[in-house]
């Protein structure tokens, strides 16, 4: 016998239809408010779970693409190192084929950093003016093209030229990625994301070495030596990925109801008509939620030379640069000389054993990134503590490696400590840079500060490579005390990084980090521009709230924060 739904079922259907109608009407009303000139719609505070869902959607769109592009560009940048030993037994390695001296190789490696430092800031400024999506794709395509050209090098001068060009086209990638994230995430959520795609560099370092074995098997195929095959394949993959990013990465978000300009109306209109339309990262209610949570990025004002000048003379840049200088120097030193240090620990280690012992250093690095950077976001007001704690672990590891002469495995354990301490420091430093300069100088502050901290901070790489270790003649002499002076010098530089982070905290306490004075006639007040849902929540750290093992009700969270927020459910 068929069941009669009766009046109760009909009433339920009527209520459901009414709720759906109310939800659409509410979303339409919010969109209409957002369309008002100047984005004057009042900010609404959404349920935290609803906001988290929006950022998880953005993660799926942005982070895998960033991981892939950073993996490939890191491989293209570093594969010259493995090329120096590929097929060396038959004389088909890079130095032998090109008749390179040690000086030629050192100069070629240095030229990359020279051009990188010179062009880092201009590249980021262009990205902030034009389409971030197109500029990011341009960088990856250019890196792929130059990387492919390495397959055709015939002598020392062409290698040096290509290394300089590679640094020039790579410039702006790392700080540009940090800047791009601030268009979609509040600064208190960027450390974890930077750490997620930063792991690509560690994986790339391991994969390049493993895959090189396959390229060595291709040595002589079609008359091409193995390292040329490697340069060619990696470069072409970079070009393909760069073009794919044009279809995948979204451009800066638009307020709900706004439409992107026609491609013919873009600043590069002659090229714009050939570019694919930007995909939208969020649609519907997700876009509305994101707008209310991060309104600061939806109504940017064009920066001027006066704004640029204010960022360049801001004292907050220097402590961050010194922090970055130290940890990047140790990172490059570990990457380039870690295997040499392992070999010096025990002269009986074979080449295969050294390679196998070298890999766990980067596994520790990766684990620390995944463990520490999410916690540093939850306690974003204490980034200096997480940074300094990680650097202290590096110092302890270097001291162990340097002085535990009677126990080879203890010295190796010291290198593992260095790897673990190294992992979180770079993401935390970049996240803190964005957090400070977005509030003080808006978008141009993030673009300029990220580029300068990354670019000038990379002078630490040059210091490590050419002034320490193999560049320090008396310190590289074989024996148990090999690299002792270089290690102690790096400990001193790391102490400078810790002191810089402490100094930054003290100065921020004394002088604060309020928005800088705006140019005349620039519109509404800075406080009104900054106020959005994320800014209200960032006044209080998330801590361990809302984790599976530490969940509290929203009422308890509000009582702890001392605020009561208006909750907007999806059906309201």
Coordinates of C-alpha atoms in Angstrom, one line a residue:
X1 CA 0.0 0.0 0.0
X2 CA 1.4 3.3 -1.0
X3 CA 2.2 5.7 1.8
X4 CA 0.5 9.1 1.7
X5 CA 2.9 11.9 2.6
X6 CA 0.0 13.9 4.0
X7 CA 0.1 17.5 5.1
X8 CA 3.2 17.2 7.2
X9 CA 5.4 16.3 4.1
X10 CA 3.8 19.1 2.1
X11 CA 4.6 21.6 4.9
X12 CA 8.2 20.4 5.1
X13 CA 8.6 21.0 1.3
X14 CA 7.1 24.4 1.7
X15 CA 9.6 25.3 4.5
X16 CA 12.6 23.9 2.5
X17 CA 11.5 26.0 -0.6
X18 CA 11.2 29.1 1.6
X19 CA 14.6 28.6 3.1
X20 CA 16.2 28.1 -0.3
X21 CA 14.5 31.2 -1.5
X22 CA 15.6 33.2 1.5
X23 CA 19.2 31.9 1.0
X24 CA 19.3 33.1 -2.6
X25 CA 17.7 36.4 -1.6
X26 CA 20.3 36.9 1.1
X27 CA 23.2 36.1 -1.2
X28 CA 21.7 38.5 -3.8
X29 CA 21.3 41.2 -1.3
X30 CA 24.9 40.8 -0.1
X31 CA 26.2 40.9 -3.6
X32 CA 24.3 44.1 -4.3
X33 CA 25.8 45.7 -1.2
X34 CA 29.3 44.7 -2.3
X35 CA 28.7 46.4 -5.6
X36 CA 28.3 49.7 -3.9
X37 CA 31.0 52.3 -4.8
X38 CA 34.1 51.9 -2.7
X39 CA 33.0 48.5 -1.3
X40 CA 31.1 50.1 1.5
X41 CA 29.1 47.0 2.4
X42 CA 29.3 46.3 6.2
X43 CA 31.6 43.4 7.1
X44 CA 29.8 40.3 8.3
X45 CA 31.5 37.7 10.5
X46 CA 30.9 34.2 9.3
X47 CA 31.0 30.9 11.2
X48 CA 34.7 29.9 11.5
X49 CA 34.0 26.5 10.0
X50 CA 32.5 28.2 6.9
X51 CA 35.6 30.4 6.5
X52 CA 37.9 27.4 6.9
X53 CA 36.0 25.6 4.1
X54 CA 36.6 28.6 1.8
X55 CA 40.4 28.6 2.5
X56 CA 40.5 24.8 1.9
X57 CA 39.0 25.3 -1.5
X58 CA 41.7 27.9 -2.3
X59 CA 44.3 25.4 -1.1
X60 CA 43.2 22.9 -3.7
X61 CA 43.4 25.5 -6.4
X62 CA 46.7 27.2 -5.6
X63 CA 49.1 25.0 -3.5
X64 CA 49.4 22.0 -5.9
X65 CA 50.2 24.4 -8.8
X66 CA 52.8 26.3 -6.6
X67 CA 54.3 23.0 -5.5
X68 CA 54.7 21.8 -9.1
X69 CA 56.2 25.1 -10.4
X70 CA 58.6 25.4 -7.4
X71 CA 59.7 21.7 -7.9
X72 CA 60.5 22.2 -11.5
X73 CA 62.2 25.6 -11.2
X74 CA 64.3 24.3 -8.3
X75 CA 65.4 21.3 -10.4
X76 CA 66.3 23.5 -13.3
X77 CA 68.3 25.9 -11.1
X78 CA 70.2 23.1 -9.3
X79 CA 70.8 20.4 -11.9
X80 CA 74.1 22.0 -12.9
X81 CA 75.4 20.6 -9.7
X82 CA 74.7 16.9 -10.5
X83 CA 75.8 17.6 -14.2
X84 CA 79.4 18.0 -12.9
X85 CA 79.6 14.3 -11.9
X86 CA 77.3 12.6 -14.5
X87 CA 79.1 10.0 -16.6
X88 CA 82.4 11.3 -15.2
X89 CA 84.0 7.8 -15.6
X90 CA 83.8 8.1 -19.4
X91 CA 84.6 11.8 -19.6
X92 CA 81.1 13.0 -20.4
X93 CA 80.6 15.2 -17.3
X94 CA 80.0 19.0 -17.7
X95 CA 83.5 20.2 -16.7
X96 CA 85.2 17.8 -19.1
X97 CA 83.0 18.4 -22.1
X98 CA 83.2 22.2 -21.7
X99 CA 86.8 22.3 -20.5
X100 CA 85.8 24.2 -17.3
X101 CA 88.1 25.1 -14.5
X102 CA 87.1 25.4 -10.9
X103 CA 87.1 29.2 -11.3
X104 CA 84.7 28.9 -14.3
X105 CA 82.3 26.8 -12.3
X106 CA 82.4 29.1 -9.3
X107 CA 81.9 32.2 -11.4
X108 CA 79.0 30.6 -13.3
X109 CA 77.3 29.7 -10.0
X110 CA 77.9 33.2 -8.6
X111 CA 76.4 34.9 -11.7
X112 CA 73.0 33.4 -11.0
X113 CA 72.8 35.1 -7.6
X114 CA 74.1 38.4 -8.9
X115 CA 71.3 38.7 -11.5
X116 CA 68.8 37.3 -9.0
X117 CA 69.5 40.0 -6.5
X118 CA 69.5 42.7 -9.1
X119 CA 66.1 41.8 -10.7
X120 CA 64.2 40.5 -7.7
X121 CA 62.6 43.8 -6.7
X122 CA 61.8 45.0 -10.3
X123 CA 60.1 41.7 -11.0
X124 CA 57.9 41.9 -7.9
X125 CA 56.9 45.5 -8.6
X126 CA 55.8 44.5 -12.1
X127 CA 53.8 41.7 -10.8
X128 CA 52.0 44.0 -8.4
X129 CA 51.1 46.3 -11.3
X130 CA 50.1 43.7 -13.9
X131 CA 48.4 40.3 -13.7
X132 CA 50.0 38.2 -11.0
X133 CA 48.8 35.0 -12.8
X134 CA 50.3 36.0 -16.1
X135 CA 53.6 37.3 -14.6
X136 CA 54.0 34.0 -12.6
X137 CA 53.4 32.0 -15.7
X138 CA 55.9 34.2 -17.6
X139 CA 58.6 33.5 -15.0
X140 CA 58.1 29.7 -15.3
X141 CA 58.0 29.7 -19.1
X142 CA 61.2 31.9 -19.2
X143 CA 63.0 29.6 -16.7
X144 CA 62.0 26.6 -18.9
X145 CA 63.3 28.2 -22.0
X146 CA 66.6 29.2 -20.5
X147 CA 66.9 25.8 -18.8
X148 CA 66.4 24.2 -22.2
X149 CA 69.2 26.3 -23.7
X150 CA 71.6 24.8 -21.3
X151 CA 71.5 21.6 -23.4
X152 CA 73.3 23.6 -26.2
X153 CA 76.2 25.1 -24.1
X154 CA 79.6 24.5 -25.8
X155 CA 82.1 26.5 -23.7
X156 CA 82.6 28.5 -20.4
X157 CA 81.3 31.8 -21.6
X158 CA 78.0 30.4 -22.8
X159 CA 77.5 28.6 -19.5
X160 CA 78.2 31.8 -17.6
X161 CA 75.8 33.8 -19.8
X162 CA 73.0 31.3 -19.3
X163 CA 73.5 31.2 -15.6
X164 CA 73.2 35.0 -15.5
X165 CA 70.0 34.9 -17.6
X166 CA 68.6 32.1 -15.5
X167 CA 69.0 34.2 -12.4
X168 CA 67.4 37.2 -14.2
X169 CA 64.3 35.3 -15.3
X170 CA 64.0 33.4 -12.0
X171 CA 64.1 36.7 -10.0
X172 CA 60.7 37.4 -8.4
X173 CA 59.5 33.8 -8.3
X174 CA 60.0 33.1 -4.6
X175 CA 58.9 36.5 -3.3
X176 CA 56.2 36.7 -6.0
X177 CA 54.7 33.5 -4.6
X178 CA 54.6 35.0 -1.1
X179 CA 53.0 38.1 -2.5
X180 CA 50.5 36.1 -4.5
X181 CA 49.4 34.3 -1.3
X182 CA 48.5 37.5 0.4
X183 CA 45.9 38.2 -2.3
X184 CA 43.9 35.1 -1.1
X185 CA 44.9 34.5 2.5
X186 CA 45.3 36.7 5.6
X187 CA 49.0 36.9 6.7
X188 CA 48.3 34.8 9.8
X189 CA 47.5 31.8 7.5
X190 CA 50.4 32.1 5.0
X191 CA 53.2 30.4 7.0
X192 CA 51.7 27.0 6.6
X193 CA 51.0 27.5 2.9
X194 CA 54.6 28.7 2.2
X195 CA 55.9 25.7 4.1
X196 CA 53.7 23.4 2.0
X197 CA 55.1 24.4 -1.3
X198 CA 58.6 25.0 0.1
X199 CA 58.9 21.3 0.6
X200 CA 59.1 21.0 -3.2
X201 CA 62.7 22.2 -3.0
X202 CA 63.6 19.4 -0.6
X203 CA 61.9 16.8 -2.7
X204 CA 63.5 18.2 -5.9
X205 CA 67.0 18.0 -4.4
X206 CA 66.4 14.2 -3.8
X207 CA 64.6 13.5 -7.1
X208 CA 67.2 15.3 -9.3
X209 CA 69.9 13.0 -7.9
X210 CA 67.8 9.9 -8.4
X211 CA 66.5 10.7 -11.9
X212 CA 70.0 11.6 -13.0
X213 CA 70.8 7.9 -13.0
X214 CA 68.3 7.5 -15.8
X215 CA 69.7 10.3 -17.8
X216 CA 73.2 8.8 -17.4
X217 CA 71.8 5.6 -19.0
X218 CA 70.8 7.8 -22.0
X219 CA 74.4 9.0 -22.4
X220 CA 75.2 8.9 -26.1
X221 CA 71.6 8.4 -27.3
X222 CA 71.3 10.2 -30.7
X223 CA 74.8 11.5 -30.1
X224 CA 73.7 13.6 -27.0
X225 CA 75.5 13.2 -23.7
X226 CA 73.5 12.5 -20.5
X227 CA 73.6 15.9 -18.9
X228 CA 72.3 17.5 -22.1
X229 CA 69.3 15.2 -22.1
X230 CA 68.7 16.2 -18.5
X231 CA 68.8 20.0 -19.3
X232 CA 66.5 19.5 -22.3
X233 CA 63.8 17.4 -20.5
X234 CA 63.6 19.6 -17.4
X235 CA 63.5 22.8 -19.5
X236 CA 60.7 21.5 -21.8
X237 CA 58.7 20.4 -18.8
X238 CA 59.1 23.9 -17.4
X239 CA 57.7 25.5 -20.5
X240 CA 54.7 23.2 -20.6
X241 CA 53.9 23.9 -17.0
X242 CA 54.2 27.6 -17.5
X243 CA 51.6 27.6 -20.2
X244 CA 49.3 25.3 -18.2
X245 CA 49.4 27.9 -15.3
X246 CA 47.6 30.4 -17.5
X247 CA 44.6 28.2 -17.5
X248 CA 44.8 27.0 -13.9
X249 CA 46.0 29.9 -11.6
X250 CA 43.4 32.5 -10.8
X251 CA 44.1 36.2 -11.0
X252 CA 43.6 38.5 -8.0
X253 CA 40.0 38.0 -6.6
X254 CA 37.2 40.3 -7.7
X255 CA 34.4 41.5 -5.4
X256 CA 31.2 39.5 -5.9
X257 CA 29.2 41.0 -8.8
X258 CA 32.2 42.6 -10.5
X259 CA 33.4 41.4 -13.9
X260 CA 36.9 41.2 -15.2
X261 CA 37.8 43.7 -18.0
X262 CA 37.8 42.5 -21.6
X263 CA 41.2 41.2 -22.6
X264 CA 41.4 43.9 -25.2
X265 CA 41.2 46.4 -22.4
X266 CA 44.2 45.0 -20.5
X267 CA 47.4 47.1 -20.2
X268 CA 49.1 44.7 -22.6
X269 CA 46.0 44.7 -24.9
X270 CA 47.9 43.5 -28.0
X271 CA 48.9 40.3 -26.1
X272 CA 45.9 40.1 -23.9
X273 CA 43.5 38.9 -26.6
X274 CA 45.7 35.8 -27.0
X275 CA 45.6 34.9 -23.3
X276 CA 43.0 32.6 -21.8
X277 CA 40.5 34.1 -19.4
X278 CA 41.4 33.9 -15.8
X279 CA 39.6 31.1 -13.9
X280 CA 37.7 32.3 -10.8
X281 CA 39.1 30.8 -7.6
X282 CA 35.7 31.1 -5.8
X283 CA 32.1 31.5 -6.9
X284 CA 28.7 32.1 -5.3
X285 CA 28.5 32.2 -1.6
X286 CA 32.2 31.2 -1.2
X287 CA 33.2 34.4 -3.0
X288 CA 30.9 36.5 -0.7
X289 CA 32.4 34.8 2.4
X290 CA 35.9 35.4 1.2
X291 CA 35.1 39.1 0.4
X292 CA 33.9 39.7 3.9
X293 CA 36.8 37.9 5.5
X294 CA 39.6 39.6 3.4
X295 CA 38.1 42.8 2.0
X296 CA 41.5 44.5 2.2
X297 CA 42.7 42.8 -1.0
X298 CA 39.5 43.6 -3.1
X299 CA 39.9 47.4 -3.3
X300 CA 43.6 48.1 -3.8
X301 CA 44.8 51.6 -4.5
X302 CA 47.6 52.0 -7.1
X303 CA 50.9 52.6 -5.4
X304 CA 53.0 55.6 -6.2
X305 CA 56.8 56.3 -6.0
X306 CA 56.2 58.0 -2.7
X307 CA 54.6 54.8 -1.4
X308 CA 57.6 52.8 -2.7
X309 CA 60.0 55.2 -1.0
X310 CA 58.3 54.8 2.3
X311 CA 58.8 51.0 2.1
X312 CA 62.5 51.3 1.1
X313 CA 63.3 53.5 4.1
X314 CA 61.3 51.4 6.6
X315 CA 63.6 50.2 9.3
X316 CA 61.6 47.0 9.6
X317 CA 63.3 45.6 6.5
X318 CA 66.7 45.3 8.0
X319 CA 66.1 42.8 10.9
X320 CA 64.1 40.6 8.5
X321 CA 67.0 40.7 6.0
X322 CA 69.5 39.7 8.6
X323 CA 67.3 36.9 9.8
X324 CA 67.0 35.5 6.3
X325 CA 70.7 36.1 5.5
X326 CA 71.8 33.7 8.3
X327 CA 69.4 30.8 7.7
X328 CA 69.8 30.8 3.9
X329 CA 73.5 30.8 4.3
X330 CA 73.4 27.7 6.4
X331 CA 70.9 26.1 4.1
X332 CA 73.1 26.6 1.0
X333 CA 76.1 25.4 3.0
X334 CA 74.4 22.2 4.0
X335 CA 73.1 21.6 0.5
X336 CA 76.5 22.1 -1.2
X337 CA 78.9 20.7 1.5
X338 CA 76.8 18.3 3.6
X339 CA 78.0 15.3 1.6
X340 CA 81.6 16.5 1.9
X341 CA 81.2 16.9 5.7
X342 CA 79.7 13.4 5.9
X343 CA 82.6 12.0 4.0
X344 CA 85.0 13.7 6.3
X345 CA 83.3 12.2 9.4
X346 CA 84.3 8.7 8.3
X347 CA 86.8 8.2 5.5
X348 CA 85.7 4.6 5.0
X349 CA 82.2 5.7 3.7
X350 CA 81.7 4.8 0.1
X351 CA 80.1 7.3 -2.4
X352 CA 76.8 5.3 -2.2
X353 CA 76.8 5.4 1.6
X354 CA 77.5 9.2 1.6
X355 CA 74.5 9.7 -0.8
X356 CA 72.2 7.6 1.4
X357 CA 73.3 9.4 4.6
X358 CA 72.8 12.8 2.9
X359 CA 69.1 12.2 2.1
X360 CA 67.8 12.0 5.7
X361 CA 69.0 15.5 6.3
X362 CA 66.3 16.8 3.9
X363 CA 63.7 14.4 5.3
X364 CA 64.2 16.0 8.7
X365 CA 64.0 19.4 7.0
X366 CA 60.7 18.4 5.4
X367 CA 59.2 17.0 8.6
X368 CA 60.0 20.1 10.5
X369 CA 58.3 22.3 7.9
X370 CA 55.1 20.2 8.1
X371 CA 55.2 20.2 11.9
X372 CA 56.3 23.7 12.9
X373 CA 54.9 26.1 10.2
X374 CA 51.2 25.2 10.9
X375 CA 51.7 25.8 14.6
X376 CA 53.5 29.1 13.9
X377 CA 50.4 30.3 12.1
X378 CA 48.2 29.4 15.0
X379 CA 50.5 31.5 17.3
X380 CA 51.3 34.1 14.7
X381 CA 52.1 36.8 17.3
X382 CA 55.1 34.6 18.4
X383 CA 56.8 34.0 15.0
X384 CA 60.1 35.2 16.5
X385 CA 60.0 32.5 19.1
X386 CA 59.4 29.7 16.5
X387 CA 62.2 31.2 14.3
X388 CA 64.7 31.6 17.1
X389 CA 63.9 28.1 18.5
X390 CA 64.5 26.5 15.1
X391 CA 67.8 28.5 14.7
X392 CA 68.9 27.3 18.2
X393 CA 68.5 23.7 17.0
X394 CA 70.7 24.5 14.0
X395 CA 73.4 25.9 16.3
X396 CA 73.3 22.8 18.5
X397 CA 73.6 20.6 15.4
X398 CA 76.6 22.6 14.1
X399 CA 78.3 22.5 17.5
X400 CA 77.8 18.7 17.7
X401 CA 79.1 18.2 14.2
X402 CA 82.2 20.3 14.9
X403 CA 83.3 19.1 18.3
X404 CA 82.0 15.5 18.7
X405 CA 85.2 14.2 17.1
X406 CA 85.3 10.8 18.9
X407 CA 81.8 9.7 17.8
X408 CA 81.2 9.8 14.0
X409 CA 77.5 9.0 14.4
X410 CA 77.0 11.8 16.9
X411 CA 78.5 14.2 14.3
X412 CA 76.1 12.8 11.7
X413 CA 73.2 13.3 14.2
X414 CA 74.3 17.0 14.4
X415 CA 73.7 17.3 10.7
X416 CA 70.2 15.9 11.1
X417 CA 69.6 18.5 13.8
X418 CA 70.8 21.2 11.3
X419 CA 68.3 19.9 8.8
X420 CA 65.4 19.9 11.2
X421 CA 66.1 23.4 12.5
X422 CA 66.6 24.7 9.0
X423 CA 63.2 23.7 7.6
X424 CA 60.7 26.1 9.2
X425 CA 63.0 29.2 9.3
X426 CA 62.6 30.4 5.7
X427 CA 58.8 30.0 5.5
X428 CA 58.4 31.7 8.9
X429 CA 60.6 34.6 7.9
X430 CA 58.7 35.2 4.7
X431 CA 55.3 34.9 6.4
X432 CA 56.4 37.4 9.1
X433 CA 57.5 39.8 6.4
X434 CA 54.1 39.7 4.7
X435 CA 52.3 40.0 8.0
X436 CA 54.3 43.2 9.0
X437 CA 54.4 44.9 5.6
X438 CA 50.8 44.2 4.5
X439 CA 49.4 46.0 7.5
X440 CA 51.9 48.9 7.3
X441 CA 52.2 49.5 3.5
X442 CA 49.5 47.4 1.8
X443 CA 50.3 45.5 -1.4
X444 CA 53.4 47.4 -2.4
X445 CA 54.8 46.8 1.0
X446 CA 54.5 43.0 0.6
X447 CA 55.9 43.1 -2.9
X448 CA 58.9 45.2 -2.0
X449 CA 59.7 43.7 1.3
X450 CA 59.4 40.1 0.1
X451 CA 61.7 40.9 -2.8
X452 CA 64.3 42.7 -0.7
X453 CA 64.3 40.2 2.1
X454 CA 64.6 37.3 -0.4
X455 CA 67.1 39.1 -2.7
X456 CA 69.5 40.7 -0.3
X457 CA 69.1 37.9 2.1
X458 CA 70.5 35.6 -0.5
X459 CA 73.8 37.3 -0.2
X460 CA 74.2 34.8 2.6
X461 CA 74.3 32.1 -0.1
X462 CA 77.2 33.9 -1.7
X463 CA 79.0 34.3 1.6
X464 CA 78.7 30.6 2.4
X465 CA 79.7 29.5 -1.1
X466 CA 82.7 31.7 -1.8
X467 CA 84.0 32.9 1.6
X468 CA 83.5 29.8 3.7
X469 CA 84.1 26.1 3.3
X470 CA 85.9 25.4 -0.1
X471 CA 86.4 29.2 -0.4
X472 CA 88.5 29.2 2.9
X473 CA 91.7 27.6 1.8
X474 CA 93.2 26.7 5.2
X475 CA 89.8 25.5 6.5
X476 CA 89.3 22.9 3.7
X477 CA 92.4 20.9 4.5
X478 CA 91.6 17.2 5.0
X479 CA 91.4 16.0 8.6
X480 CA 89.1 15.9 11.7
X481 CA 89.1 19.7 12.0
X482 CA 88.0 20.2 8.4
X483 CA 85.5 23.1 8.1
X484 CA 85.6 23.8 11.8
X485 CA 86.2 27.5 11.3
X486 CA 83.5 27.7 8.6
X487 CA 81.0 26.0 11.0
X488 CA 81.9 28.4 13.8
X489 CA 81.5 31.4 11.5
X490 CA 78.1 30.1 10.5
X491 CA 77.1 29.8 14.2
X492 CA 78.1 33.4 14.7
X493 CA 75.9 34.4 11.7
X494 CA 73.0 32.4 13.1
X495 CA 73.4 34.2 16.5
X496 CA 73.0 37.4 14.5
X497 CA 69.8 36.1 13.0
X498 CA 68.4 35.3 16.5
X499 CA 69.5 38.8 17.7
X500 CA 67.7 40.4 14.7
X501 CA 64.5 38.6 15.5
X502 CA 64.6 39.6 19.1
X503 CA 65.4 43.2 18.1
X504 CA 62.4 43.2 15.7
X505 CA 60.1 42.1 18.6
X506 CA 61.4 44.9 20.9
X507 CA 61.2 47.6 18.2
X508 CA 57.7 46.6 17.3
X509 CA 56.7 46.8 20.9
X510 CA 58.2 50.3 21.2
X511 CA 57.2 51.8 17.8
X512 CA 54.3 49.6 16.8
X513 CA 53.2 48.6 13.3
X514 CA 50.4 50.9 12.5
X515 CA 49.6 51.7 8.8
X516 CA 51.9 54.3 7.3
X517 CA 50.7 57.7 6.4
X518 CA 48.8 57.7 3.1
X519 CA 49.3 59.9 0.2
X520 CA 47.1 63.0 -0.1
X521 CA 43.7 62.4 -1.6
X522 CA 44.0 58.6 -1.4
X523 CA 40.5 58.1 -0.1
X524 CA 39.2 56.5 3.1
X525 CA 41.1 56.0 6.2
X526 CA 43.6 53.2 6.7
X527 CA 41.6 51.7 9.6
X528 CA 38.5 51.4 7.4
X529 CA 40.5 49.8 4.6
X530 CA 42.0 47.3 7.0
X531 CA 38.9 46.3 8.8
X532 CA 37.6 42.9 7.7
X533 CA 36.7 39.5 9.2
X534 CA 40.2 38.2 9.2
X535 CA 41.6 41.3 10.9
X536 CA 39.1 41.0 13.7
X537 CA 40.1 37.4 14.3
X538 CA 43.8 38.1 14.0
X539 CA 43.5 40.3 17.1
X540 CA 43.4 37.0 18.9
X541 CA 45.6 34.0 18.2
X542 CA 43.9 30.8 17.2
X543 CA 46.2 28.7 19.4
X544 CA 45.2 25.0 19.5
X545 CA 41.5 25.8 19.3
X546 CA 39.4 23.9 16.8
X547 CA 41.9 21.0 16.5
X548 CA 40.5 17.5 16.9
X549 CA 42.1 17.0 20.3
X550 CA 41.2 20.6 21.5
X551 CA 37.9 21.7 20.4
X552 CA 35.8 24.3 22.1
X553 CA 32.3 25.6 21.4
X554 CA 32.0 28.9 19.6
X555 CA 30.6 30.5 22.7
X556 CA 33.7 29.4 24.7
X557 CA 36.0 30.8 22.0
X558 CA 34.2 34.2 22.1
X559 CA 34.3 34.3 25.9
X560 CA 38.1 33.6 25.7
X561 CA 38.5 36.3 23.0
X562 CA 36.4 38.8 24.9
X563 CA 34.2 39.4 21.8
X564 CA 30.8 38.4 20.6
X565 CA 30.6 38.0 16.8
X566 CA 27.5 37.9 14.6
X567 CA 27.2 34.4 13.1
X568 CA 25.9 34.0 9.6
X569 CA 24.9 30.5 8.6
X570 CA 24.7 29.5 5.0
X571 CA 20.9 29.5 5.2
X572 CA 20.6 32.9 7.0

